[in-house]
PDB file of C-alpha atoms in Angstrom:
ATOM      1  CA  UNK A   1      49.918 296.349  41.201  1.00  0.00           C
ATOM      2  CA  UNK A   2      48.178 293.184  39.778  1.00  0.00           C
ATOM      3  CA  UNK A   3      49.154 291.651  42.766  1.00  0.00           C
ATOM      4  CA  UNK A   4      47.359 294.142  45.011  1.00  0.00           C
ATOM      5  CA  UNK A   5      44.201 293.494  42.830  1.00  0.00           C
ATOM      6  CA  UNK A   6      44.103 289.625  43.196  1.00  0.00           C
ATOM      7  CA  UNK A   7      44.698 290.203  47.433  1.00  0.00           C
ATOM      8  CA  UNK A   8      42.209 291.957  46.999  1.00  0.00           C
ATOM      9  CA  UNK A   9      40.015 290.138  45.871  1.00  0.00           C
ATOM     10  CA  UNK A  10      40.825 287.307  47.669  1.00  0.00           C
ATOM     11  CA  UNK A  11      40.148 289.940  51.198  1.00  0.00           C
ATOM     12  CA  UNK A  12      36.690 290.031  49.837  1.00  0.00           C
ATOM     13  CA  UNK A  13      36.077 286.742  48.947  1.00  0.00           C
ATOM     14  CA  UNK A  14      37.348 285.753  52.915  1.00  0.00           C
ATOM     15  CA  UNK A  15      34.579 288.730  54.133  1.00  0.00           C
ATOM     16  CA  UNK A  16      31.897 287.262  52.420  1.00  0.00           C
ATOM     17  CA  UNK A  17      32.400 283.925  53.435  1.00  0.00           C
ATOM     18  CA  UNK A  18      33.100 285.358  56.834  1.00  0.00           C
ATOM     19  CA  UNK A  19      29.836 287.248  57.022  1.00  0.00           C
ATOM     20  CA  UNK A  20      27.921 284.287  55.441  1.00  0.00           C
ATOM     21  CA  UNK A  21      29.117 282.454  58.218  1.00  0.00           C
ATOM     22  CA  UNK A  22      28.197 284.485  60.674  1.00  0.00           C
ATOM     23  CA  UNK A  23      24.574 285.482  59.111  1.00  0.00           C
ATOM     24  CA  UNK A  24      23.516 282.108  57.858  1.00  0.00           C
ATOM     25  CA  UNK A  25      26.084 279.557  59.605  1.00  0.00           C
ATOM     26  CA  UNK A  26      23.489 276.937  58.899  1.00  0.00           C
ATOM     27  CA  UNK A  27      22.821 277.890  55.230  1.00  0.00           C
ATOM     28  CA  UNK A  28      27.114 278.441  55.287  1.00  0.00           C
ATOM     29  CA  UNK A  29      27.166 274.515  55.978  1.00  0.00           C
ATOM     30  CA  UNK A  30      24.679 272.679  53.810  1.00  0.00           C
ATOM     31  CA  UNK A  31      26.060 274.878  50.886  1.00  0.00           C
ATOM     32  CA  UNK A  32      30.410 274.294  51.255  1.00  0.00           C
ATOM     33  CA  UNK A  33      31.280 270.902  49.584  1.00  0.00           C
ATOM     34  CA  UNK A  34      32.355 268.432  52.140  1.00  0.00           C
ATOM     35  CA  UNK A  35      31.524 270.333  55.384  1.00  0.00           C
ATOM     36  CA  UNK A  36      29.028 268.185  56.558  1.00  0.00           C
ATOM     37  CA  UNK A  37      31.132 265.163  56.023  1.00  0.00           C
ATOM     38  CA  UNK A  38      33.323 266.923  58.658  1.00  0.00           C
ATOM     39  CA  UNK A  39      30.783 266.347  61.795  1.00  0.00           C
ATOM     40  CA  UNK A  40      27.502 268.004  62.459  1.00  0.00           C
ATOM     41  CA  UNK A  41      26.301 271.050  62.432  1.00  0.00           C
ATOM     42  CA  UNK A  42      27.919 273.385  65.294  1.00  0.00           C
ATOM     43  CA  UNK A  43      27.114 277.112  65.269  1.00  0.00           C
ATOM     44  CA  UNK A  44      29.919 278.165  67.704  1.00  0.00           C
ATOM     45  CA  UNK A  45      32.667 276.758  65.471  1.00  0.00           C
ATOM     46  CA  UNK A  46      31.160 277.883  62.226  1.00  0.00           C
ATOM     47  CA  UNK A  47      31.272 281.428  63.870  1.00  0.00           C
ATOM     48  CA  UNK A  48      34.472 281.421  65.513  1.00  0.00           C
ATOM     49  CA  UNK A  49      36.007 280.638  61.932  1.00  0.00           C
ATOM     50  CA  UNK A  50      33.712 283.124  60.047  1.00  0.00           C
ATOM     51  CA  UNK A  51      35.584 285.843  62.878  1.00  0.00           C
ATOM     52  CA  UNK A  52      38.636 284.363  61.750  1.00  0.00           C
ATOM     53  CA  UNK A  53      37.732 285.033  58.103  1.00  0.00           C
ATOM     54  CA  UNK A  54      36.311 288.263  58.292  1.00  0.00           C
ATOM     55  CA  UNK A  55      39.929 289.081  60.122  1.00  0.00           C
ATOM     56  CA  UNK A  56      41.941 287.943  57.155  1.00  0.00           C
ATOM     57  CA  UNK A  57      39.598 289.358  54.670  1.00  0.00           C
ATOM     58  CA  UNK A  58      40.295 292.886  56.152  1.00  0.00           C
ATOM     59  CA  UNK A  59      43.986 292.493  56.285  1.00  0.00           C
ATOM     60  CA  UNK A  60      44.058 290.813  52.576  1.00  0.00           C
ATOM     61  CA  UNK A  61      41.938 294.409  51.523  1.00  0.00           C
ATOM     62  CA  UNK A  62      44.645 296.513  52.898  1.00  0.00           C
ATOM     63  CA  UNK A  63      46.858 295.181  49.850  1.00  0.00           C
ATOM     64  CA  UNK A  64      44.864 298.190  47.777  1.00  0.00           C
ATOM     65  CA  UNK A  65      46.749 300.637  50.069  1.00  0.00           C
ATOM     66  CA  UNK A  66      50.029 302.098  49.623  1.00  0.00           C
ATOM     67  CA  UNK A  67      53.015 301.589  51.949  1.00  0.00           C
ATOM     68  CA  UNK A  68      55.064 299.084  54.001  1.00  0.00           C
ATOM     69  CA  UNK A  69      51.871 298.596  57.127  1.00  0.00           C
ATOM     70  CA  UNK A  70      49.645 297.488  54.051  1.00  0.00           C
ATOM     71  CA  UNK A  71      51.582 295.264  52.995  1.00  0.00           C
ATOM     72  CA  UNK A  72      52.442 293.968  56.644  1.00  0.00           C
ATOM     73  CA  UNK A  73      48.523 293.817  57.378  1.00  0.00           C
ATOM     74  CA  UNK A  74      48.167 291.962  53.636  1.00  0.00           C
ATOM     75  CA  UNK A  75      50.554 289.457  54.878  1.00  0.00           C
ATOM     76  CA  UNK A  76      49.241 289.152  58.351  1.00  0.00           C
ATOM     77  CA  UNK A  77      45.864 288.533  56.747  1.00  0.00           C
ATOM     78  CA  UNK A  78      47.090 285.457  54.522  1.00  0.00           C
ATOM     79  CA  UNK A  79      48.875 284.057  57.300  1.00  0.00           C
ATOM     80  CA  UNK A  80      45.850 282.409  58.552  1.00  0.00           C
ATOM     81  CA  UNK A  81      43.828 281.033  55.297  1.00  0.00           C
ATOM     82  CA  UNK A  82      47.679 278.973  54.675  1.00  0.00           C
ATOM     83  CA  UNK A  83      47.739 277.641  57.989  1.00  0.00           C
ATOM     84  CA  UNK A  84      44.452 276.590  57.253  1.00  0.00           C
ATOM     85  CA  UNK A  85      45.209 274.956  54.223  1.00  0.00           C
ATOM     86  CA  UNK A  86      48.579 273.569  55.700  1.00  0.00           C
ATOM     87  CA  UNK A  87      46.044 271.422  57.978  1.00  0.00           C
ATOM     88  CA  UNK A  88      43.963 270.186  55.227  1.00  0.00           C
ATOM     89  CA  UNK A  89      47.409 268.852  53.622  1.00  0.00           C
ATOM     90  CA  UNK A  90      47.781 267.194  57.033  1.00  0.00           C
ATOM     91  CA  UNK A  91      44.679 265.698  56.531  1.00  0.00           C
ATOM     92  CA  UNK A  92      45.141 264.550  53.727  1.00  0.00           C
ATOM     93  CA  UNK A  93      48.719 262.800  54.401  1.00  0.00           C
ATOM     94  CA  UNK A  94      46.134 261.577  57.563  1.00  0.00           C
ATOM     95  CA  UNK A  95      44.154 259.404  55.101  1.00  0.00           C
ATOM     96  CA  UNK A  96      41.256 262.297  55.404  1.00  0.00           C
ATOM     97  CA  UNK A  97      40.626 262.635  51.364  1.00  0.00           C
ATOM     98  CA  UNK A  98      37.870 264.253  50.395  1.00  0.00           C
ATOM     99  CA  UNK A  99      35.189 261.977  48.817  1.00  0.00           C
ATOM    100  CA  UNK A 100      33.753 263.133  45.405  1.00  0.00           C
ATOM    101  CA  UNK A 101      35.150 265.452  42.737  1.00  0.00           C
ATOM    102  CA  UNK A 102      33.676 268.412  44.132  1.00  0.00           C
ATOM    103  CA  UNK A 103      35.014 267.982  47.571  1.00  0.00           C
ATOM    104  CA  UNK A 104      38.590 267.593  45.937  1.00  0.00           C
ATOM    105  CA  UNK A 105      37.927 271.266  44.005  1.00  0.00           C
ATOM    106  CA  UNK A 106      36.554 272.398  47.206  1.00  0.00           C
ATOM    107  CA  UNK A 107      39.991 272.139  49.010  1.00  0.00           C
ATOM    108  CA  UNK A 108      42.686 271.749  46.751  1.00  0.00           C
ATOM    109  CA  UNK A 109      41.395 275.162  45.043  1.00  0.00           C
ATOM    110  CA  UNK A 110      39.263 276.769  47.060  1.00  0.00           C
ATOM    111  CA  UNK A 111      41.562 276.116  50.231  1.00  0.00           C
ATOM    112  CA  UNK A 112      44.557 274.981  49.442  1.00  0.00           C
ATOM    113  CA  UNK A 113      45.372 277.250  45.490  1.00  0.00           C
ATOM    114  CA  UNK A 114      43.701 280.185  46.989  1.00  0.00           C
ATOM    115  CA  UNK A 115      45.093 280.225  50.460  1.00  0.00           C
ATOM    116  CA  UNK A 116      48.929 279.814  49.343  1.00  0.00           C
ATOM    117  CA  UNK A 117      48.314 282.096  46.157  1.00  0.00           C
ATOM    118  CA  UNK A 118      47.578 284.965  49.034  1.00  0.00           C
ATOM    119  CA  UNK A 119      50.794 284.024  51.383  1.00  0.00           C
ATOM    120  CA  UNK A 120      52.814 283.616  48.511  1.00  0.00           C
ATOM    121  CA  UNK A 121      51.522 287.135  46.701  1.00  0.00           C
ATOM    122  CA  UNK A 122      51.186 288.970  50.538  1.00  0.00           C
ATOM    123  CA  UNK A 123      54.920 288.013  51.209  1.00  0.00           C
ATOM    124  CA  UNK A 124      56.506 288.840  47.786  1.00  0.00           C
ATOM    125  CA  UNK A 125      54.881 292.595  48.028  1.00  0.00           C
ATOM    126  CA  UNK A 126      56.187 292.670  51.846  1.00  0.00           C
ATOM    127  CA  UNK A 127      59.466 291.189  50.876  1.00  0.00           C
ATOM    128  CA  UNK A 128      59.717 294.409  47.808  1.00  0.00           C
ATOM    129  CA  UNK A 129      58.711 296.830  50.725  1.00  0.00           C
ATOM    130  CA  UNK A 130      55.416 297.613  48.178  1.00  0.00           C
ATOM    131  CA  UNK A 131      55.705 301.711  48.715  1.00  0.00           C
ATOM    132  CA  UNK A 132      54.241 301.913  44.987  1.00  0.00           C
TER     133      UNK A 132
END
């Protein structure tokens, strides 16, 4: 059940960034460590991804529920914050570090920790066919 709780949570930490992005995609960039190293600003793509994490934060919320879909839509929904994170690994291996000490806690935790603590949680209540 813990492991429900921290999905979750993680579901409505993706729809607020989500709808931050979406609602203030400017504010959204001047206030995520590293983003503006990335290229300038570019509203399309900030809202495009903020769809993307609205998406996953709704499917990492279904964890609460009981039952095998749930769990399927908890999974489906931490499928793409790890591919996400996979491609900041790349990035890294690509000589793309990030800069400062807060652009290193910005990824390796906030992307990289969080994104494969969801997969890894989503699948292992999948995998036990979570019908608690």
């Amino acid at each position: 059940m813990f492991s429900r709780w921290i999905l979750a949570l993680l579901g409505l930490v993706h729809l607020a960034n989500g709808l931050t992005m979406l609602l203030a995609p400017e504010t959204w960039y001047g206030m995520v460590p590293g983003v503006t190293e990335a290229g300038p600003f570019n509203h399309h793509f900030i809202v495009d991804i903020g769809l993307a994490f609205l998406a996953s934060g709704a499917g990492l919320t279904m964890a609460l529920r009981d039952g095998r879909i749930a769990a399927t839509l908890a999974f489906a929904g931490s499928v793409w914050p790890a591919l996400h994170a996979l491609f900041h690994i790349w990035g890294w291996f690509m000589g793309h570090l990030p800069h400062t000490a807060e652009m290193w806690l910005s990824e390796a935790v906030g992307v990289v920790f969080v994104s494969l603590l969801g997969l890894t949680l989503a699948w292992r209540n999948l995998a036990q066919g979570d019908a608690r």
